[in-house]
XYZ file of C-alpha atoms in Angstrom:
755
model
C -9.538 -53.959 10.715
C -6.396 -55.976 10.015
C -6.843 -59.670 9.247
C -3.161 -60.495 9.820
C -1.645 -60.465 13.280
C 1.568 -58.896 11.961
C 0.979 -57.545 8.436
C 4.231 -55.552 8.397
C 6.225 -58.643 9.302
C 4.328 -60.709 6.739
C 5.285 -58.251 3.993
C 8.943 -58.497 5.017
C 8.781 -62.299 4.780
C 7.579 -62.084 1.159
C 11.020 -60.669 0.218
C 9.499 -58.531 -2.537
C 12.378 -56.029 -2.424
C 14.720 -58.624 -3.910
C 15.386 -57.533 -7.539
C 16.171 -61.094 -8.598
C 12.484 -61.993 -8.358
C 11.751 -59.904 -11.456
C 14.692 -60.575 -13.804
C 14.082 -64.135 -14.979
C 14.076 -63.077 -18.661
C 17.100 -60.782 -18.496
C 19.025 -60.790 -21.783
C 16.226 -62.327 -23.878
C 15.484 -60.222 -26.942
C 11.715 -60.728 -26.992
C 11.262 -59.095 -23.567
C 11.588 -55.607 -25.083
C 9.697 -56.222 -28.307
C 6.762 -53.967 -28.933
C 3.460 -55.714 -29.782
C 3.746 -54.646 -33.439
C 7.297 -55.950 -33.668
C 6.179 -59.247 -32.157
C 3.333 -59.547 -34.677
C 5.841 -59.009 -37.501
C 7.933 -61.935 -36.215
C 5.093 -64.384 -35.680
C 5.932 -66.445 -38.776
C 9.720 -66.522 -38.617
C 10.065 -66.773 -34.835
C 6.891 -68.538 -33.735
C 8.429 -69.965 -30.564
C 9.738 -66.611 -29.385
C 6.418 -65.005 -30.288
C 4.519 -67.470 -28.085
C 6.926 -66.805 -25.212
C 6.403 -63.079 -25.697
C 2.616 -63.400 -25.706
C 2.317 -65.848 -22.807
C 4.611 -63.732 -20.620
C 2.782 -60.446 -21.298
C -0.185 -58.728 -19.720
C -1.915 -55.374 -19.502
C -3.203 -53.861 -16.273
C -5.740 -51.211 -15.274
C -6.377 -49.951 -11.743
C -9.325 -48.146 -10.209
C -9.097 -44.754 -8.527
C -9.612 -44.501 -4.792
C -7.393 -41.843 -3.132
C -5.593 -43.592 -0.242
C -6.835 -46.996 -1.442
C -3.954 -46.833 -3.896
C -1.759 -48.479 -1.251
C -3.422 -51.731 -2.339
C -1.733 -51.725 -5.737
C 2.090 -51.861 -5.362
C 2.335 -55.394 -3.968
C -0.349 -56.643 -6.378
C 1.835 -55.362 -9.200
C 4.912 -56.995 -7.670
C 3.103 -60.313 -7.523
C 2.154 -60.128 -11.205
C 5.613 -58.842 -12.200
C 7.215 -62.084 -11.023
C 5.370 -63.844 -13.866
C 4.424 -61.189 -16.436
C 5.931 -58.286 -18.349
C 3.602 -55.272 -18.417
C 2.957 -54.052 -21.970
C 0.173 -51.514 -21.273
C -0.768 -49.996 -17.935
C -3.586 -47.577 -17.178
C -5.694 -46.044 -14.454
C -7.411 -42.972 -13.089
C -6.916 -40.897 -9.946
C -5.009 -43.017 -7.398
C -4.939 -45.733 -10.058
C -2.986 -43.287 -12.223
C -0.290 -43.037 -9.533
C -0.021 -46.822 -9.392
C -0.068 -47.142 -13.188
C 2.742 -44.616 -13.648
C 4.812 -46.319 -10.951
C 4.226 -49.700 -12.638
C 5.319 -48.341 -16.025
C 8.418 -46.751 -14.474
C 9.272 -49.995 -12.659
C 8.878 -51.938 -15.913
C 11.272 -49.463 -17.552
C 13.780 -50.088 -14.757
C 13.181 -53.845 -14.404
C 16.692 -54.838 -15.544
C 18.496 -51.689 -14.378
C 21.728 -51.909 -12.437
C 21.001 -51.978 -8.723
C 22.766 -49.555 -6.371
C 24.667 -50.942 -3.409
C 22.710 -48.739 -0.992
C 19.540 -46.684 -1.202
C 19.205 -43.417 0.771
C 16.389 -43.227 3.288
C 13.197 -42.203 1.513
C 14.440 -43.291 -1.920
C 13.730 -46.594 -3.670
C 15.537 -49.066 -5.903
C 14.924 -49.262 -9.654
C 12.309 -51.696 -10.900
C 9.697 -53.609 -8.981
C 11.909 -54.035 -5.933
C 11.552 -50.264 -5.566
C 7.786 -50.503 -5.940
C 7.726 -52.845 -2.945
C 10.034 -50.380 -1.212
C 7.349 -47.688 -1.437
C 5.111 -49.752 0.837
C 7.976 -50.448 3.234
C 8.624 -46.705 3.444
C 4.979 -46.002 4.256
C 4.744 -48.592 7.032
C 8.200 -48.290 8.609
C 7.840 -44.915 10.304
C 7.549 -44.454 14.051
C 6.193 -41.561 16.077
C 5.106 -38.706 13.819
C 6.610 -40.567 10.838
C 3.763 -43.082 11.161
C 1.667 -40.566 9.241
C 3.739 -40.328 6.057
C 0.638 -40.792 3.917
C -1.106 -37.678 5.221
C 2.166 -35.723 5.116
C 2.163 -36.041 1.328
C -0.961 -33.849 1.244
C 0.407 -30.378 1.966
C -2.034 -27.457 1.701
C -1.833 -24.015 0.177
C -0.682 -21.769 3.030
C -3.629 -19.420 2.415
C -6.035 -22.337 2.907
C -4.241 -24.081 5.767
C -7.039 -23.147 8.177
C -9.581 -25.057 6.099
C -7.197 -27.997 5.786
C -6.812 -27.895 9.561
C -10.562 -28.401 9.991
C -10.607 -31.319 7.518
C -7.745 -33.011 9.359
C -9.471 -32.449 12.707
C -12.569 -34.246 11.421
C -10.374 -37.294 10.629
C -9.074 -37.678 14.186
C -9.966 -40.698 16.262
C -8.638 -41.949 19.621
C -8.333 -45.453 18.166
C -5.936 -44.379 15.392
C -4.351 -40.989 16.030
C -4.914 -40.978 19.800
C -6.682 -37.608 19.609
C -10.242 -36.667 20.495
C -12.076 -35.487 17.411
C -14.236 -32.929 19.212
C -11.285 -31.223 20.887
C -9.392 -31.116 17.567
C -12.413 -29.732 15.718
C -12.917 -27.027 18.355
C -9.233 -26.102 18.204
C -9.367 -25.971 14.414
C -12.527 -23.874 14.376
C -11.325 -21.393 16.987
C -8.069 -20.833 15.116
C -9.593 -20.704 11.649
C -10.954 -17.154 11.975
C -9.604 -13.720 12.927
C -8.529 -12.957 16.477
C -11.632 -10.861 17.121
C -13.924 -13.577 15.825
C -11.922 -16.140 17.782
C -12.340 -14.080 20.967
C -16.097 -13.848 20.375
C -16.320 -17.581 19.775
C -14.266 -18.249 22.909
C -16.636 -16.134 24.994
C -19.622 -17.919 23.480
C -17.971 -21.240 24.220
C -17.308 -20.287 27.831
C -20.890 -19.076 28.120
C -22.101 -22.406 26.803
C -19.980 -24.247 29.372
C -21.259 -22.226 32.334
C -24.872 -21.405 31.361
C -26.505 -24.630 32.709
C -24.534 -24.287 35.969
C -25.657 -20.653 36.368
C -29.313 -21.539 35.742
C -29.098 -24.425 38.217
C -27.704 -22.128 40.872
C -30.403 -19.523 40.173
C -33.251 -22.021 40.147
C -34.945 -23.286 43.277
C -37.182 -26.352 42.813
C -39.128 -25.198 45.879
C -39.824 -21.847 44.244
C -40.622 -23.235 40.810
C -43.761 -25.099 41.797
C -46.155 -22.388 40.580
C -46.455 -24.041 37.179
C -49.301 -26.515 36.697
C -47.910 -30.022 37.352
C -49.054 -31.344 33.954
C -47.339 -28.563 32.037
C -44.234 -28.841 34.211
C -43.923 -32.601 33.538
C -44.566 -32.139 29.803
C -41.883 -29.440 29.658
C -39.414 -31.746 31.415
C -40.235 -34.667 29.091
C -39.896 -32.446 25.991
C -36.561 -31.049 27.136
C -35.216 -34.533 27.940
C -36.337 -35.770 24.521
C -34.655 -32.811 22.807
C -31.438 -33.378 24.724
C -31.473 -37.073 23.852
C -31.920 -36.295 20.164
C -29.053 -33.803 20.137
C -26.740 -36.195 21.964
C -27.581 -39.023 19.533
C -26.797 -36.774 16.579
C -23.517 -35.652 18.148
C -22.577 -39.274 18.864
C -22.983 -40.027 15.157
C -20.734 -37.097 14.254
C -18.117 -37.202 16.986
C -18.261 -40.715 18.437
C -17.304 -40.555 22.095
C -17.010 -36.797 21.664
C -20.673 -36.574 22.623
C -19.545 -37.026 26.216
C -17.737 -33.680 26.005
C -20.878 -32.066 24.617
C -22.795 -33.442 27.597
C -20.402 -32.015 30.208
C -22.250 -28.667 30.735
C -25.579 -30.503 30.879
C -24.262 -33.009 33.405
C -22.736 -30.277 35.571
C -25.978 -28.293 35.440
C -28.197 -31.247 36.406
C -25.872 -32.369 39.228
C -25.674 -28.805 40.529
C -29.472 -28.604 40.502
C -29.771 -31.871 42.412
C -27.264 -30.793 45.066
C -28.565 -27.250 45.279
C -32.227 -28.318 45.272
C -31.893 -30.855 48.070
C -30.322 -28.199 50.316
C -33.354 -25.928 50.016
C -36.947 -26.282 51.146
C -38.809 -29.406 49.978
C -40.210 -29.108 46.445
C -43.107 -30.643 44.583
C -42.939 -32.790 41.441
C -43.974 -29.725 39.466
C -41.104 -27.740 40.975
C -38.505 -30.348 40.215
C -39.891 -30.860 36.709
C -39.864 -27.141 35.983
C -36.318 -26.728 37.326
C -35.007 -29.696 35.322
C -36.761 -28.396 32.197
C -35.158 -24.964 32.719
C -31.616 -26.370 33.050
C -31.929 -28.733 30.070
C -33.629 -26.077 27.933
C -30.853 -23.637 28.778
C -28.306 -26.221 27.602
C -30.265 -26.935 24.417
C -30.754 -23.264 23.545
C -27.150 -22.305 24.324
C -25.816 -25.283 22.362
C -27.909 -24.483 19.296
C -27.205 -20.746 19.623
C -23.467 -21.283 19.829
C -23.653 -23.696 16.864
C -25.593 -21.063 14.903
C -23.059 -18.386 15.839
C -20.238 -20.637 14.728
C -22.069 -21.259 11.421
C -22.628 -17.539 10.789
C -19.057 -16.550 11.633
C -17.537 -19.360 9.604
C -19.978 -18.770 6.771
C -18.773 -15.181 6.514
C -15.151 -16.325 6.779
C -15.532 -19.011 4.109
C -17.693 -16.916 1.792
C -14.824 -15.055 0.086
C -12.826 -18.283 -0.257
C -15.752 -20.033 -1.936
C -16.596 -17.020 -4.098
C -12.982 -16.674 -5.238
C -12.167 -20.379 -5.521
C -10.565 -19.846 -8.919
C -7.912 -17.657 -7.282
C -6.934 -20.674 -5.152
C -7.133 -23.000 -8.179
C -10.271 -24.730 -6.904
C -8.472 -26.862 -4.340
C -6.752 -26.940 -0.966
C -3.702 -29.045 -1.886
C -1.684 -27.742 -4.887
C 0.494 -30.844 -5.066
C 4.036 -29.425 -5.170
C 3.882 -26.532 -2.700
C 5.762 -27.290 0.542
C 3.979 -26.574 3.805
C 5.384 -26.871 7.316
C 2.700 -27.343 9.997
C 2.633 -24.817 12.830
C 1.977 -25.478 16.546
C -1.602 -24.341 15.917
C -1.924 -27.005 13.212
C -0.675 -29.565 15.688
C -3.538 -28.701 18.057
C -5.967 -29.717 15.306
C -4.197 -33.010 14.641
C -1.964 -32.108 11.672
C 1.217 -34.178 12.118
C 4.537 -32.385 12.377
C 6.753 -32.356 9.312
C 9.289 -35.170 9.036
C 10.795 -34.029 5.736
C 8.240 -35.714 3.486
C 7.900 -33.605 0.283
C 4.554 -32.674 -1.317
C 2.769 -35.385 -3.297
C 3.688 -34.318 -6.865
C 7.324 -33.653 -5.933
C 7.590 -36.984 -4.110
C 6.008 -38.818 -7.039
C 8.285 -37.222 -9.657
C 11.367 -38.275 -7.678
C 10.112 -41.802 -7.088
C 9.205 -42.326 -10.767
C 12.716 -41.343 -11.806
C 14.217 -43.698 -9.231
C 12.011 -46.605 -10.306
C 13.112 -46.027 -13.908
C 16.765 -45.450 -12.863
C 16.952 -41.931 -14.259
C 19.301 -39.259 -12.968
C 16.528 -36.839 -11.962
C 17.742 -34.068 -14.287
C 15.024 -34.757 -16.853
C 11.823 -36.330 -15.601
C 10.534 -39.581 -17.103
C 8.526 -38.911 -20.286
C 6.020 -40.912 -22.293
C 8.560 -41.098 -25.110
C 11.019 -42.822 -22.774
C 8.419 -45.494 -22.057
C 7.410 -45.870 -25.704
C 10.981 -46.408 -26.924
C 11.907 -48.560 -23.944
C 14.975 -48.593 -21.692
C 17.293 -49.778 -24.490
C 16.931 -46.462 -26.376
C 19.504 -43.775 -25.573
C 17.832 -40.822 -23.884
C 20.734 -38.495 -24.659
C 20.685 -38.801 -28.456
C 18.287 -36.954 -30.733
C 15.259 -39.044 -31.548
C 13.629 -39.420 -34.945
C 10.502 -37.191 -34.928
C 8.741 -39.377 -37.510
C 9.198 -42.460 -35.316
C 7.826 -40.636 -32.282
C 4.872 -39.275 -34.253
C 4.023 -42.798 -35.414
C 4.190 -44.023 -31.838
C 1.866 -41.203 -30.806
C -0.620 -42.172 -33.526
C -0.804 -45.840 -32.525
C 0.135 -47.795 -29.419
C 1.221 -50.994 -31.181
C 4.819 -49.894 -31.553
C 5.265 -48.803 -27.935
C 7.526 -50.955 -25.774
C 5.717 -49.726 -22.639
C 2.327 -48.096 -23.093
C 0.969 -45.921 -20.281
C -2.536 -44.446 -20.559
C -4.243 -42.335 -17.906
C -7.716 -40.811 -17.668
C -8.440 -37.166 -16.913
C -11.511 -34.928 -17.203
C -11.529 -31.558 -18.946
C -14.165 -29.651 -16.975
C -14.010 -26.698 -19.353
C -14.806 -28.870 -22.381
C -17.095 -31.241 -20.459
C -15.387 -34.405 -21.697
C -12.776 -37.020 -20.762
C -9.277 -37.136 -22.206
C -6.896 -40.049 -22.400
C -3.353 -39.028 -21.519
C -0.972 -38.278 -23.033
C -2.841 -35.781 -25.179
C -2.811 -36.267 -28.931
C 0.033 -34.859 -31.014
C -0.603 -31.548 -32.754
C -1.105 -32.131 -36.480
C -0.570 -28.530 -37.528
C -4.261 -27.632 -37.656
C -6.540 -26.358 -34.929
C -5.427 -25.037 -31.576
C -2.323 -26.437 -29.949
C -2.195 -27.019 -26.191
C -0.479 -24.315 -24.129
C 0.442 -23.804 -20.499
C 1.225 -20.930 -18.161
C 4.286 -21.447 -15.925
C 2.664 -19.308 -13.224
C -0.495 -21.438 -13.285
C 1.550 -24.639 -12.918
C 3.759 -23.207 -10.186
C 3.158 -25.370 -7.126
C 1.050 -27.835 -9.148
C 4.193 -29.664 -10.304
C 7.808 -29.116 -9.291
C 10.112 -26.456 -10.709
C 12.240 -28.954 -12.617
C 9.153 -30.277 -14.399
C 8.099 -26.744 -15.401
C 11.611 -26.062 -16.737
C 11.414 -29.260 -18.759
C 8.030 -28.239 -20.160
C 9.295 -24.792 -21.172
C 11.605 -25.953 -23.969
C 8.997 -25.683 -26.764
C 8.978 -21.878 -26.819
C 6.361 -19.204 -26.235
C 2.986 -18.754 -27.869
C 1.540 -15.394 -28.908
C -1.238 -15.557 -26.293
C -0.992 -14.443 -22.687
C -2.548 -16.118 -19.660
C -6.010 -14.889 -18.684
C -5.144 -15.519 -15.021
C -1.721 -13.855 -15.261
C -1.920 -11.213 -18.026
C 1.765 -10.384 -17.651
C 2.768 -14.000 -18.312
C 2.995 -15.289 -21.917
C 1.785 -18.809 -22.560
C 4.196 -21.571 -23.598
C 3.534 -24.395 -26.035
C 2.905 -27.719 -24.312
C 5.450 -30.296 -25.514
C 4.351 -33.033 -27.869
C 3.046 -36.172 -26.107
C 6.357 -38.033 -26.338
C 8.079 -35.196 -24.477
C 5.337 -34.824 -21.866
C 6.595 -35.673 -18.346
C 4.671 -38.594 -16.925
C 4.242 -36.840 -13.578
C 2.260 -33.999 -15.221
C -0.184 -36.520 -16.692
C -0.544 -38.240 -13.318
C -1.120 -34.883 -11.685
C -3.885 -34.161 -14.231
C -5.580 -37.468 -13.400
C -5.447 -37.417 -9.594
C -6.961 -33.964 -8.982
C -9.562 -34.948 -6.386
C -12.278 -32.241 -6.579
C -12.162 -29.834 -3.665
C -9.056 -31.341 -2.090
C -6.354 -31.538 -4.790
C -6.247 -28.626 -7.248
C -7.121 -29.314 -10.877
C -4.441 -28.608 -13.491
C -4.951 -25.594 -15.783
C -3.792 -25.859 -19.399
C -4.741 -23.527 -22.247
C -5.931 -23.853 -25.813
C -6.302 -20.856 -28.056
C -5.529 -18.712 -25.029
C -8.544 -20.076 -23.121
C -8.018 -21.992 -19.854
C -9.015 -25.660 -19.580
C -9.208 -27.129 -16.070
C -8.269 -30.815 -15.896
C -9.641 -32.628 -12.873
C -10.047 -36.167 -11.516
C -10.120 -38.864 -14.194
C -12.574 -40.726 -11.985
C -15.271 -38.171 -12.833
C -15.677 -39.761 -16.263
C -14.095 -43.204 -15.832
C -12.716 -44.277 -12.483
C -11.912 -47.787 -13.693
C -10.993 -47.621 -17.413
C -10.925 -51.372 -17.982
C -11.719 -50.670 -21.652
C -8.412 -48.876 -22.301
C -6.453 -51.676 -23.955
C -9.237 -53.936 -25.143
C -9.373 -55.309 -28.670
C -11.784 -57.543 -30.529
C -9.110 -60.274 -30.534
C -6.704 -59.455 -27.682
C -3.293 -61.077 -27.507
C -3.290 -61.438 -23.709
C -5.513 -60.520 -20.743
C -5.889 -56.998 -19.446
C -5.974 -57.632 -15.718
C -8.056 -55.289 -13.612
C -7.672 -54.373 -9.950
C -10.965 -53.040 -8.658
C -11.916 -51.673 -5.233
C -15.102 -52.576 -3.402
C -16.269 -51.001 -0.140
C -18.352 -52.955 2.366
C -19.961 -51.996 5.640
C -18.225 -53.188 8.794
C -15.122 -55.350 8.802
C -13.808 -57.432 5.909
C -13.791 -61.151 6.549
C -10.381 -62.697 5.938
C -11.859 -65.286 3.572
C -13.650 -62.688 1.449
C -11.072 -59.925 1.167
C -10.501 -60.665 -2.547
C -13.191 -61.733 -5.018
C -12.273 -63.039 -8.472
C -15.365 -63.781 -10.602
C -15.234 -67.103 -12.479
C -14.815 -67.405 -16.241
C -17.824 -69.636 -16.781
C -21.202 -69.692 -18.513
C -23.180 -68.242 -15.617
C -24.955 -64.932 -15.786
C -22.888 -62.117 -14.268
C -23.849 -61.424 -10.677
C -25.994 -58.306 -10.418
C -24.101 -55.686 -8.366
C -25.840 -54.603 -5.190
C -24.999 -52.224 -2.374
C -27.227 -51.073 0.499
C -28.417 -47.504 0.085
C -28.552 -46.682 3.777
C -31.117 -44.863 5.868
C -30.143 -41.219 5.441
C -30.435 -38.670 2.661
C -26.635 -38.434 2.511
C -26.449 -42.191 1.865
C -28.984 -41.860 -0.941
C -27.095 -38.931 -2.482
C -23.876 -40.920 -2.245
C -25.361 -43.823 -4.175
C -26.568 -41.407 -6.871
C -23.058 -39.959 -7.140
C -21.426 -43.393 -7.333
C -23.890 -44.524 -9.987
C -23.480 -41.651 -12.418
C -19.703 -41.687 -11.993
C -19.227 -45.434 -12.379
C -22.136 -46.992 -14.269
C -20.169 -47.483 -17.490
C -17.212 -49.093 -15.725
C -19.578 -51.311 -13.729
C -21.385 -52.591 -16.837
C -18.149 -53.035 -18.795
C -16.633 -55.070 -15.969
C -19.537 -57.531 -15.997
C -19.186 -58.532 -19.666
C -17.981 -62.015 -20.622
C -14.262 -61.887 -21.302
C -13.955 -58.998 -18.846
C -15.219 -60.062 -15.441
C -13.041 -63.151 -15.049
C -9.845 -61.082 -15.188
C -10.848 -58.411 -12.661
C -9.898 -58.948 -9.026
C -12.089 -57.045 -6.563
C -10.312 -56.056 -3.345
C -12.717 -55.351 -0.507
C -12.308 -52.583 2.058
C -14.213 -52.107 5.292
C -15.068 -49.071 7.364
C -12.143 -46.690 7.799
C -10.040 -48.484 5.179
C -8.832 -46.580 2.131
C -10.999 -43.920 0.525
C -10.236 -40.465 1.902
C -8.923 -41.807 5.221
C -5.522 -40.110 5.328
C -4.811 -41.333 8.863
C -4.478 -45.043 8.270
C -1.877 -46.452 10.695
C 1.024 -48.421 9.201
C -0.520 -51.747 10.243
C -3.679 -50.999 8.256
C -1.703 -49.811 5.225
C 0.271 -53.053 5.371
C -2.924 -55.103 5.603
C -4.417 -53.383 2.557
C -1.151 -53.873 0.657
C -1.272 -57.584 1.520
C -4.805 -57.814 0.151
C -3.482 -56.376 -3.081
C -0.698 -58.974 -3.110
C -3.238 -61.765 -2.631
C -5.315 -60.368 -5.497
C -2.255 -60.420 -7.741
C -1.487 -63.983 -6.685
C -5.008 -65.139 -7.511
C -4.874 -63.568 -10.969
C -1.424 -65.037 -11.604
C -2.386 -68.542 -10.511
C -5.658 -68.527 -12.460
C -4.140 -67.406 -15.761
C -0.773 -69.181 -15.693
C -1.294 -72.558 -13.988
C -1.972 -75.376 -16.499
C -4.813 -77.769 -15.810
C -6.385 -75.634 -13.056
C -10.147 -75.125 -12.567
C -11.186 -77.765 -15.076
C -8.722 -76.975 -17.858
C -7.277 -79.843 -19.864
C -3.612 -80.620 -19.123
C -1.325 -78.097 -20.797
C -3.999 -75.395 -21.075
C -4.579 -72.426 -18.799
C -7.381 -69.960 -18.249
C -5.522 -67.627 -20.568
C -6.553 -70.115 -23.269
C -10.095 -70.021 -21.903
C -10.004 -66.231 -22.047
C -8.927 -66.313 -25.712
C -11.690 -68.811 -26.500
C -14.249 -66.501 -24.910
C -13.014 -63.500 -26.859
C -12.888 -65.479 -30.096
C -16.538 -66.504 -29.662
C -17.595 -62.949 -28.881
C -15.649 -61.659 -31.890
C -17.202 -64.206 -34.249
C -20.655 -63.132 -33.112
C -19.776 -59.538 -33.981
C -18.266 -60.567 -37.325
C -21.494 -62.409 -38.134
C -23.512 -59.284 -37.341
C -21.315 -57.182 -39.631
C -21.459 -59.683 -42.486
C -25.247 -60.012 -42.166
C -25.632 -56.240 -42.322
C -23.292 -56.036 -45.321
C -25.311 -58.655 -47.200
C -28.677 -57.074 -46.398
C -27.671 -53.452 -47.012
C -25.229 -53.800 -49.890
C -27.664 -52.043 -52.230
C -27.487 -48.963 -50.030
C -23.700 -48.855 -49.840
C -21.933 -51.034 -52.398
C -22.601 -49.118 -55.622
C -24.129 -45.844 -54.466
C -21.432 -45.052 -51.897
C -18.558 -46.070 -54.190
C -19.933 -43.975 -57.061
C -20.746 -40.976 -54.887
C -18.948 -37.780 -56.088
C -16.928 -36.754 -53.052
C -17.238 -32.978 -52.388
C -14.309 -30.764 -51.476
C -15.738 -30.365 -47.958
C -14.365 -33.877 -47.259
C -10.939 -33.268 -48.772
C -9.362 -33.305 -45.318
C -10.015 -37.046 -45.081
C -7.454 -37.767 -47.820
C -3.690 -37.614 -47.385
C -2.969 -37.007 -51.094
C -4.102 -33.716 -52.690
C -6.517 -33.718 -55.621
C -6.955 -31.068 -58.278
C -10.624 -31.258 -59.108
C -13.637 -31.647 -56.845
C -16.033 -33.412 -56.630
C -13.885 -36.490 -57.200
C -14.633 -40.166 -57.660
C -14.144 -42.658 -54.825
C -10.484 -43.791 -55.258
C -11.012 -47.178 -53.583
C -14.269 -48.187 -55.242
C -13.193 -51.666 -56.456
C -11.774 -52.620 -53.046
C -14.943 -51.469 -51.296
C -17.183 -53.419 -53.671
C -15.025 -56.535 -53.264
C -15.208 -56.192 -49.471
C -18.998 -56.070 -49.548
C -19.056 -59.103 -51.837
C -16.847 -61.172 -49.533
C -18.692 -60.104 -46.395
C -21.964 -61.055 -48.058
C -20.484 -64.421 -49.017
C -19.518 -65.048 -45.382
C -23.097 -64.275 -44.381
C -24.292 -66.993 -46.768
C -21.671 -69.625 -45.893
C -19.472 -69.760 -42.779
C -21.524 -67.259 -40.801
C -24.938 -68.195 -42.135
C -25.973 -69.680 -38.794
C -24.911 -68.645 -35.298
C -22.408 -70.897 -33.587
C -23.729 -73.020 -30.769
C -22.239 -71.865 -27.492
C -22.887 -68.164 -27.059
C -22.364 -65.976 -24.028
C -25.497 -65.032 -22.046
C -24.635 -61.356 -22.518
C -24.364 -59.989 -26.058
C -22.181 -56.867 -26.123
C -23.089 -54.093 -28.546
C -20.452 -53.208 -31.142
C -20.641 -49.447 -31.680
C -18.551 -46.575 -32.945
C -17.511 -44.507 -29.937
C -15.361 -41.374 -29.885
C -11.846 -41.666 -28.475
C -11.163 -40.113 -25.100
């Protein structure tokens, strides 16, 4: 439910499509420094370094399908104060992260005089333009969000049913039950449809026929007690079925009750025109009519289930043939009149999601659209010439470490075949092991043709595709040449709805699905023991009912209190319980990470009520605008907290960015003390024995320089021994006692594998 009376007008008043709001530092050299370059200048150019650091931030965004409309204006709010150095996310957060990185790339680009309808300006003005485009449509164009999700033609009947289940008179103006019936009747063969139609007509007329055939005067032969009990039982059964249908279809239960109502009214009229009847007669007649309705309703439902089970069986059994999803991402689909009956909006020229996203990313970055935006473009920054040959050694160094990247984009995906997460872009091939491959046929319709052509420049591998034996596999480009839109497509593959992305390794297929399966809110992406600046987080939080206007954004304080224990009601049904289990095993790590000191105070939680965000494709423009405004307010709260001197108890001249650094310094010192204490206590196990250990040839791959004879002596023995000595000295002097003033939560410093 919208909290603003005119959210679309309120967005227009913010004037976020004005490029001048984001170009305050145009022409200043430090704006396009990489973090490593800035660190190298800290001594000689201390003033510029401080400006660089205090004007920089990182950002991660949670996945949430249509909830991603919250992010663009939040980013615009932050962009008026900060330059984004690293941006990350998963699922819908990956879309927002890629758009943010592209807008940062195009921040100072030359602005066109006019922008064609459907296109956007470069930079963050264009990011705000995406929201304007979504909320400015009228008529069928009001549903631009759902029009981005275009199904595989072979699965359009299933998509039709899903869309029908999303209908509501309050939003789309359509009755859900009628749309579902239309979708179901047209989702099977003509013969099956004819059978279902006959069953449906029989269901409509059966109670009326029984009422006409029954005579309350002639039904009094049953014992009164049994007749009354039968009537009570039938009424109770009808009430239960109507309550269940009301939960599923809302006011659609009234349609389900039409045959029952007609039958009962017919019985009343017909019965009063015959001979007088006893209570037993009336009870028996009423029980017969209601029981007929119950039995016919359940029988028709069972028939529908059997027919649709047989129709869906082959699709489910051969899901791999359809790439395990309904929406490929870049396959155009034009709804038919039959689709319209089920509630699918007519086409208004909106392209499929992946095609639309590729075009918008290029526009935000001010690229010509011939070659899609790549990770290498972001790493080198907009000042590097895209048309000249780039130094491979420089690019390989950038792939190995993010410090030298001008704009760092990281996305999360899940390799279902390997059972593990991957951070995108994938690692560079070092010449050993299997290199990533792709099949152009497998990617056809997953991403656009121009992206596949761009991918195909690395040449062919010796293997052929297991899904398309006639098609040879191609080498996947190195990470710096990987189109950003392919990585986003790998992260947003919502299981069951949006197809996963198949890549290959060693000729074997790997299916990459939703990054949210393994980390839906990767707030840990850009963290360091001593961070330079905050990594802001935009999190999503669902609540039951409507969202109060005063509680639409929650920003936890950076104070000494214990983190608030998260709590959500489980609900009364088994589905609610199963949903909580799913949410817990998908998000427990992100939830715990977000509560740590030095983390929670920089994460803004944007609340959503019933029908807001999630998988609700039919949000009207007013609701999309309201959610976008909540995102803007979240960005404003983060910006004010971390950039306003003397706010929330800070001394004059200091901000909560300084408080954040103090928190992280204290946490880091506690970890340094733990390391030094371990080094002092366990030096006898490591200092001499490990440094004098004869290294076997099995570990030769750890060393860059070749060696003739194995086993070999530790080449860095003196440095290792000196390190243990100095760590032990710290444990006896500066870090002998813990500092007073420690956080109530003590994080665990562990070695963890990279994604």
